[in-house]
Structure formats: C-alpha cells, structure tokens
XYZ file of C-alpha atoms in Angstrom:
59
model
C 62.426 117.397 122.172
C 66.142 116.977 122.052
C 65.716 114.154 124.924
C 64.133 112.234 122.172
C 66.035 113.171 119.250
C 69.463 112.624 120.559
C 68.812 108.969 121.479
C 67.445 108.270 118.230
C 70.442 109.589 116.279
C 72.511 107.560 118.636
C 70.764 104.421 117.781
C 70.737 105.458 114.054
C 74.478 105.864 114.200
C 75.240 102.762 116.294
C 73.126 100.644 113.924
C 75.358 101.952 111.170
C 78.587 101.236 112.754
C 77.398 97.709 113.536
C 76.321 97.048 109.856
C 79.745 98.501 108.575
C 81.935 97.056 111.104
C 80.731 93.330 110.089
C 84.146 92.139 109.681
C 84.762 92.599 113.490
C 81.639 90.757 115.408
C 82.979 91.949 118.634
C 82.656 95.597 117.725
C 79.252 94.998 116.102
C 78.037 93.331 119.135
C 79.294 96.374 121.403
C 77.324 98.854 118.909
C 74.433 96.762 119.367
C 74.770 96.726 123.067
C 75.056 100.490 123.192
C 72.024 100.920 120.990
C 69.931 98.682 123.233
C 70.858 101.189 126.063
C 69.677 104.096 124.131
C 66.359 102.282 123.396
C 65.991 101.813 127.124
C 66.460 105.308 127.660
C 63.769 106.254 125.089
C 61.610 103.903 126.674
C 62.364 105.690 130.075
C 61.526 108.932 128.373
C 58.453 108.020 126.737
C 56.974 106.325 129.663
C 57.773 109.518 131.870
C 56.302 111.711 129.298
C 53.033 109.580 128.897
C 52.524 109.528 132.878
C 52.896 113.124 132.775
C 50.395 113.787 130.187
C 48.081 111.256 131.943
C 48.322 113.195 135.293
C 47.357 116.497 133.487
C 43.631 117.554 134.518
C 41.160 116.945 131.589
C 39.588 120.120 129.946
C-alpha cells in the first residue's frame, strides 16, 4: 500500500510546489519533471501488480 501512497503524496506535493513557485519557472519545471518521474514509478508499480494478478490461478 505504501508503495502507491508515497508516490501519490510526492506528486501532490510537487504539483503544489510548482503552482506556488510560479515566479520561478525553472523551479516549477524541475518540480514537474520530478512529478513525471513519480508518475512513471506509479505506472511500473501498477503494471507489476496487474501482471501479478493476471498470473494468479482463477478460482
């Protein structure tokens, strides 16, 4: 569960920072790039979980 919650919290925090540092576009861009990395991590976790579920025997 924390494998999913932590990246979601990070994305939320990074978007908040990007929106509130609008006076510095370089920082805002950095925050959004970091958020993009967290989204990629969430994608991998989700795909891995779905593959695992698909491999389980059906009851």
